[in-house]
Short mmCIF file of C-alpha atoms in Angstrom, two decimals:
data_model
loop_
_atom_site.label_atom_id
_atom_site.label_comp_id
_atom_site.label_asym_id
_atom_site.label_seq_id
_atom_site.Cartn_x
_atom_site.Cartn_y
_atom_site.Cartn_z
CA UNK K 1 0.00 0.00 0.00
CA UNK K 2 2.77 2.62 0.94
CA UNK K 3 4.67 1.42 -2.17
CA UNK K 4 1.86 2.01 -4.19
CA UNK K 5 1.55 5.71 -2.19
CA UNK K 6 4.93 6.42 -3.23
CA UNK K 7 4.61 5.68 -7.07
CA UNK K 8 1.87 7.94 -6.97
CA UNK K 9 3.48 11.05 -5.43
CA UNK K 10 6.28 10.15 -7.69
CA UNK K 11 4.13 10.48 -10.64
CA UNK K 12 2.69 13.46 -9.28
CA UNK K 13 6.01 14.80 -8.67
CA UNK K 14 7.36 13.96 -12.41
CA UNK K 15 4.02 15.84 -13.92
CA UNK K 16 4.30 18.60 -11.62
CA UNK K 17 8.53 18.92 -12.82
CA UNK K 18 6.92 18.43 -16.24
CA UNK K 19 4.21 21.44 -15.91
CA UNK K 20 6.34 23.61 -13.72
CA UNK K 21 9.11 23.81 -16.92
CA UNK K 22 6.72 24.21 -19.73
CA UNK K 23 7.55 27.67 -20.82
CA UNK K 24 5.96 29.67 -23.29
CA UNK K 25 9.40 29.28 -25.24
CA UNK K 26 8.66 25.41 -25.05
CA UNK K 27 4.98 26.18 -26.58
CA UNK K 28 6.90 28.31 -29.37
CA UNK K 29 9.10 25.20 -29.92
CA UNK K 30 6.25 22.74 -30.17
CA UNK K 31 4.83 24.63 -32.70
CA UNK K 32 7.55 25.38 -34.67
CA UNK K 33 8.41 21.14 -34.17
CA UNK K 34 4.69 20.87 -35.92
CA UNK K 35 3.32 19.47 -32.65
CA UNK K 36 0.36 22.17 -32.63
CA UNK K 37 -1.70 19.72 -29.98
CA UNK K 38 1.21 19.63 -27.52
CA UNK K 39 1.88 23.60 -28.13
CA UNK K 40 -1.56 24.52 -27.09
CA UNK K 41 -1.22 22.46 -24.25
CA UNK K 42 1.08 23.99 -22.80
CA UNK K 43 -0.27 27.56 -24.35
CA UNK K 44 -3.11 26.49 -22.06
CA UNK K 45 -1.15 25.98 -19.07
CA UNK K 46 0.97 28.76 -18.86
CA UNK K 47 -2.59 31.03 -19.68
CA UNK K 48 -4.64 28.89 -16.95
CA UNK K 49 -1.26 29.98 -14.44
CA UNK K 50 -1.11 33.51 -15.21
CA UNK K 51 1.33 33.88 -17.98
CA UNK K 52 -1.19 35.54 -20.35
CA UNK K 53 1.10 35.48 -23.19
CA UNK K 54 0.08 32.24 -23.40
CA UNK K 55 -3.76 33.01 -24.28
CA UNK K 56 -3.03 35.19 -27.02
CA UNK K 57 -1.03 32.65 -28.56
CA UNK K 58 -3.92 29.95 -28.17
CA UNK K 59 -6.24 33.23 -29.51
CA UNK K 60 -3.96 33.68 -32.22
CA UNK K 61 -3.62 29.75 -33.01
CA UNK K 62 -7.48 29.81 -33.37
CA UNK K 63 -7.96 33.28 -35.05
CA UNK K 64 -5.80 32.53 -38.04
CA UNK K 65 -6.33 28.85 -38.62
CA UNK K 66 -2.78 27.75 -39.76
CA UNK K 67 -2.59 24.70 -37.60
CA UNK K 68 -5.81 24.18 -36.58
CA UNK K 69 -9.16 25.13 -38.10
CA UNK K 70 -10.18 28.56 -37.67
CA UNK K 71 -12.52 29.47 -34.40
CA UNK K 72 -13.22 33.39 -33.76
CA UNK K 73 -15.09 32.19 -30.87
CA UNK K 74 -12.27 30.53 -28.98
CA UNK K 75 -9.83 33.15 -29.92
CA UNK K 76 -12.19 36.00 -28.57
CA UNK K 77 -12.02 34.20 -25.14
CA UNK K 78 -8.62 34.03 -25.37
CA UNK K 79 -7.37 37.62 -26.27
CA UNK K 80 -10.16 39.30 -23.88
CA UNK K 81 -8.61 36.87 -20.96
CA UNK K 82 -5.22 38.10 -21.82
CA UNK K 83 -6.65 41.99 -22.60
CA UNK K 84 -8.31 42.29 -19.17
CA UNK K 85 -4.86 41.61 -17.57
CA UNK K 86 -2.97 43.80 -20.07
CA UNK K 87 -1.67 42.04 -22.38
CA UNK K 88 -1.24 45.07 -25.28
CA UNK K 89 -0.98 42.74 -28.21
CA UNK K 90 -4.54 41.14 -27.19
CA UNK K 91 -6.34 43.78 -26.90
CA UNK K 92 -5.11 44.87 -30.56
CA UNK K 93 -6.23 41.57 -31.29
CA UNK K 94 -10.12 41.64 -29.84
CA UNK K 95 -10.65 45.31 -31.26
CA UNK K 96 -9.86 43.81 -34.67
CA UNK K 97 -12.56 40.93 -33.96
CA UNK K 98 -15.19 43.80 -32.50
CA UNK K 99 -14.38 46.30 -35.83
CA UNK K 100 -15.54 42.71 -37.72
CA UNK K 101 -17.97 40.58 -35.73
CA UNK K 102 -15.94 37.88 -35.56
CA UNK K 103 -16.51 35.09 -32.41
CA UNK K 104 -18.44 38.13 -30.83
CA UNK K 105 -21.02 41.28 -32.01
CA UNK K 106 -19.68 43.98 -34.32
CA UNK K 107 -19.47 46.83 -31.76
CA UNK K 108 -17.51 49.90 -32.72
CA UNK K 109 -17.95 51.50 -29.63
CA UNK K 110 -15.76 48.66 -28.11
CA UNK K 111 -13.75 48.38 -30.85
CA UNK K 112 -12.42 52.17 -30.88
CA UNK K 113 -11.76 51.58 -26.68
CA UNK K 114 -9.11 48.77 -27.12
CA UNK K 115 -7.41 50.30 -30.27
CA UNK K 116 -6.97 53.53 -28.15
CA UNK K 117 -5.91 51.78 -25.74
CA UNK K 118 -2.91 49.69 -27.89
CA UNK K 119 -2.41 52.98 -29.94
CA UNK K 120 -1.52 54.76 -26.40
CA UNK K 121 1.33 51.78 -26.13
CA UNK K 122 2.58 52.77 -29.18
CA UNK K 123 0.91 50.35 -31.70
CA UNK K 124 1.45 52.00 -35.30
CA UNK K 125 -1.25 49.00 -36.38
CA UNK K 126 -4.06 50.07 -33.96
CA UNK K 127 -3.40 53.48 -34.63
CA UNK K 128 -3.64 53.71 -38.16
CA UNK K 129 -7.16 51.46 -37.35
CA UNK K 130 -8.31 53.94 -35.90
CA UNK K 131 -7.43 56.82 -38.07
CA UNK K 132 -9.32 54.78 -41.00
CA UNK K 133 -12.62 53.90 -38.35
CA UNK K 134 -12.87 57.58 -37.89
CA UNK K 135 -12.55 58.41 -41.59
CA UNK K 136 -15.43 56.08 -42.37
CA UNK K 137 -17.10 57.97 -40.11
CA UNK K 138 -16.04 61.49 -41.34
CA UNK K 139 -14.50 62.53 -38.49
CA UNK K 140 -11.44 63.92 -40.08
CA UNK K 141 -10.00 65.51 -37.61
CA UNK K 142 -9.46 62.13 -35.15
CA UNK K 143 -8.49 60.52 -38.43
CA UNK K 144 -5.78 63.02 -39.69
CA UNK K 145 -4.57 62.96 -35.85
CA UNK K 146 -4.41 58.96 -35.62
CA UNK K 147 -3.10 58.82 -39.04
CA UNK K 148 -0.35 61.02 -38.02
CA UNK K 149 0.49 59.40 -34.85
CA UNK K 150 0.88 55.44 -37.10
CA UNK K 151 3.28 57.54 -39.09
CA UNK K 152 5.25 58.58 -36.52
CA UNK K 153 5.40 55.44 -35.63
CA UNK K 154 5.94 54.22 -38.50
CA UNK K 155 3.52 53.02 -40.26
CA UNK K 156 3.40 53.13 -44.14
CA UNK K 157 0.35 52.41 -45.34
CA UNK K 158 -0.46 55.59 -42.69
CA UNK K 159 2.20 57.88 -44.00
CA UNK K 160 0.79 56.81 -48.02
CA UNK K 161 -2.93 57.85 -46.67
CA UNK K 162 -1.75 60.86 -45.13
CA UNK K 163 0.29 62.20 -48.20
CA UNK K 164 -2.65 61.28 -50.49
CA UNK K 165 -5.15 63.59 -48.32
CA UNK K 166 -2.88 66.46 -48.41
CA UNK K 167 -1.89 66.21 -51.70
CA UNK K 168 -5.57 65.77 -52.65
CA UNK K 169 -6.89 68.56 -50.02
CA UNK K 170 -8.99 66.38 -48.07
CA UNK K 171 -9.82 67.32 -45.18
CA UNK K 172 -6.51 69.14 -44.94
CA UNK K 173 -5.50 71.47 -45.96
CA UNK K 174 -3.34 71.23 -50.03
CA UNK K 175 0.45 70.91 -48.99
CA UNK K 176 2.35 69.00 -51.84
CA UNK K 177 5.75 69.24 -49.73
CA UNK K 178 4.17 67.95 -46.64
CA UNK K 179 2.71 65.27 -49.42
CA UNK K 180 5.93 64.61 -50.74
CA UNK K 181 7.91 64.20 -47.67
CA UNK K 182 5.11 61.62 -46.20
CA UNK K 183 5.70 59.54 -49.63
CA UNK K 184 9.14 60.03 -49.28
CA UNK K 185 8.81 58.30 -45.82
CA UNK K 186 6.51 55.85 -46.70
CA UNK K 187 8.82 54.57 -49.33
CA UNK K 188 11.89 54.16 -47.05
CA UNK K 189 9.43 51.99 -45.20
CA UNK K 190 9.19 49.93 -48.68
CA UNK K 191 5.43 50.64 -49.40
CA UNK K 192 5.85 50.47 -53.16
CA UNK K 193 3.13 52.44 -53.56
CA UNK K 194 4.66 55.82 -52.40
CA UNK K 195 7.71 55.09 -54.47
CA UNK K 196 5.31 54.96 -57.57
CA UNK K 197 3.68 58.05 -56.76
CA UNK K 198 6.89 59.44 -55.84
CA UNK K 199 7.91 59.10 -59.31
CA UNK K 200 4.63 60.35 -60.85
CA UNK K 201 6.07 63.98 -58.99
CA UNK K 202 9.23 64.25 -60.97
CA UNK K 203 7.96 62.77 -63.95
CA UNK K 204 4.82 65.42 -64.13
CA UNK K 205 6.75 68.48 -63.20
CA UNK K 206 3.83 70.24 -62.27
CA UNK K 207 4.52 71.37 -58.55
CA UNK K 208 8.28 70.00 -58.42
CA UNK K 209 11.25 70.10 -60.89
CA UNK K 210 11.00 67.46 -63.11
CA UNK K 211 13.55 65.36 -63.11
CA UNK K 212 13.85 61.71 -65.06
CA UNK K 213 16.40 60.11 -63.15
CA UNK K 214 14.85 60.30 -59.95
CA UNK K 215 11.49 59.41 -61.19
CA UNK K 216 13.17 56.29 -62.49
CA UNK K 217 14.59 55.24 -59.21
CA UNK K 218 11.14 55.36 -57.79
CA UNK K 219 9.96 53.56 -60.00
CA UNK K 220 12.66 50.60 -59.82
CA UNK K 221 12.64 50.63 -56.13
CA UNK K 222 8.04 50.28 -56.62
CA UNK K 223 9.31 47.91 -59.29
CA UNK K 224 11.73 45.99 -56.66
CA UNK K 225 8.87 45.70 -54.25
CA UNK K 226 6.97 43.79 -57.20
CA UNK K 227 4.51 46.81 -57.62
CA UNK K 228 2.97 45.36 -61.34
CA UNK K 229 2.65 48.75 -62.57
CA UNK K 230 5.80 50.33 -61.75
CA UNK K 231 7.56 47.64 -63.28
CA UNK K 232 5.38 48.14 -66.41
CA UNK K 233 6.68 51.86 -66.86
CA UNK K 234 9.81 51.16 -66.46
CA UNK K 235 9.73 49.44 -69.72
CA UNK K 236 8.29 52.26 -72.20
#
């Protein structure tokens, strides 16, 4: 009977050793090993102790559906577990589900709170979110100003919507420099995009010098980042 006892506290011990050294770095592994079952396992334990990093990764296993098949529900629960006890990245994540309706109601409202809250972090993403929630709303002025802030951060797509208001005067005011300068940055941060309209500037002449050579390296750095069109000029 004692011997018995002992096997079982030995057991007990082993699985508790086991548990205790399951790291979220060993759930990473596991996953990257292929062994998706034995990653969320241990996704699940850290999450159930208090590591919360470890829900968002089981939210993000379910949200996206690479290794398992997709469920919004199950990766709701998961980022608003890890949200509520601050994990940044979470909370990104469950705005983008309430902006959607996915594994929960569309709600705005709710939506808006947790991207302010990530863009106050410092999150370019939820940020520029924002900016483009507000401008389907035509509320220009929180757009321009959450648009600005994911550039500063840098975000490109965010610098490339910015540049297009103001060199399109809307809702700002018509500032081709300032339009210019946020291309300019957006292409450093290789959106191809910029670079192409970037070289539309120099190659029109209309509000800056034209000049052929650097509307040609525009285009072959758009052309580099496999933007079809760019590519296409640069042949003529």
């Amino acid at each position: 009977m004692l011997k018995n006892i002992l096997k079982v506290l030995a057991l007990a011990f082993l699985i508790s050793t086991f548990s205790s050294a399951a790291t979220i770095q060993d759930g990473y592994n596991e996953l990257k090993a292929g062994n998706t079952l034995e990653a969320m396992n241990i996704f699940k334990y850290n999450c159930e102790k208090g590591a919360f990093a470890g829900c968002y990764n089981l939210g993000t296993i379910y949200y996206q559906g690479k290794y398992i098949e997709k469920n919004y529900q199950k990766a709701f629960e998961n980022f608003e577990k890890a949200c509520k006890e601050g994990h940044e990245l979470a909370c990104f994540s469950q705005a983008i589900m309430y902006e959607n309706g996915q594994g929960t109601q569309k709600n705005l409202a709710k939506a808006i709170e947790l991207y302010e809250k990530s863009c106050e972090k410092q999150n370019g993403s939820a940020c520029y979110n924002l900016g483009n929630l507000y401008d389907k709303q035509n509320d220009s002025f929180n757009a321009v100003d959450y648009l600005t802030k994911a550039c500063s951060l840098n975000h490109a797509k965010a610098c490339y919507n910015l540049a297009i208001k103001y060199y399109n005067e809307d809702s700002v005011e018509y500032l081709p420099k300032k339009a210019h300068n946020l291309y300019e940055k957006a292409c450093k941060l290789n959106y191809a995009k910029a670079c192409y309209n970037l070289s539309t500037l120099y190659l029109d002449g209309k509000y800056f010098e034209k000049d052929i050579g650097k509307a040609r390296g525009y285009l072959r750095k758009a052309c580099d980042l496999k933007l079809k069109i760019a590519c296409e000029e640069l042949q003529k």
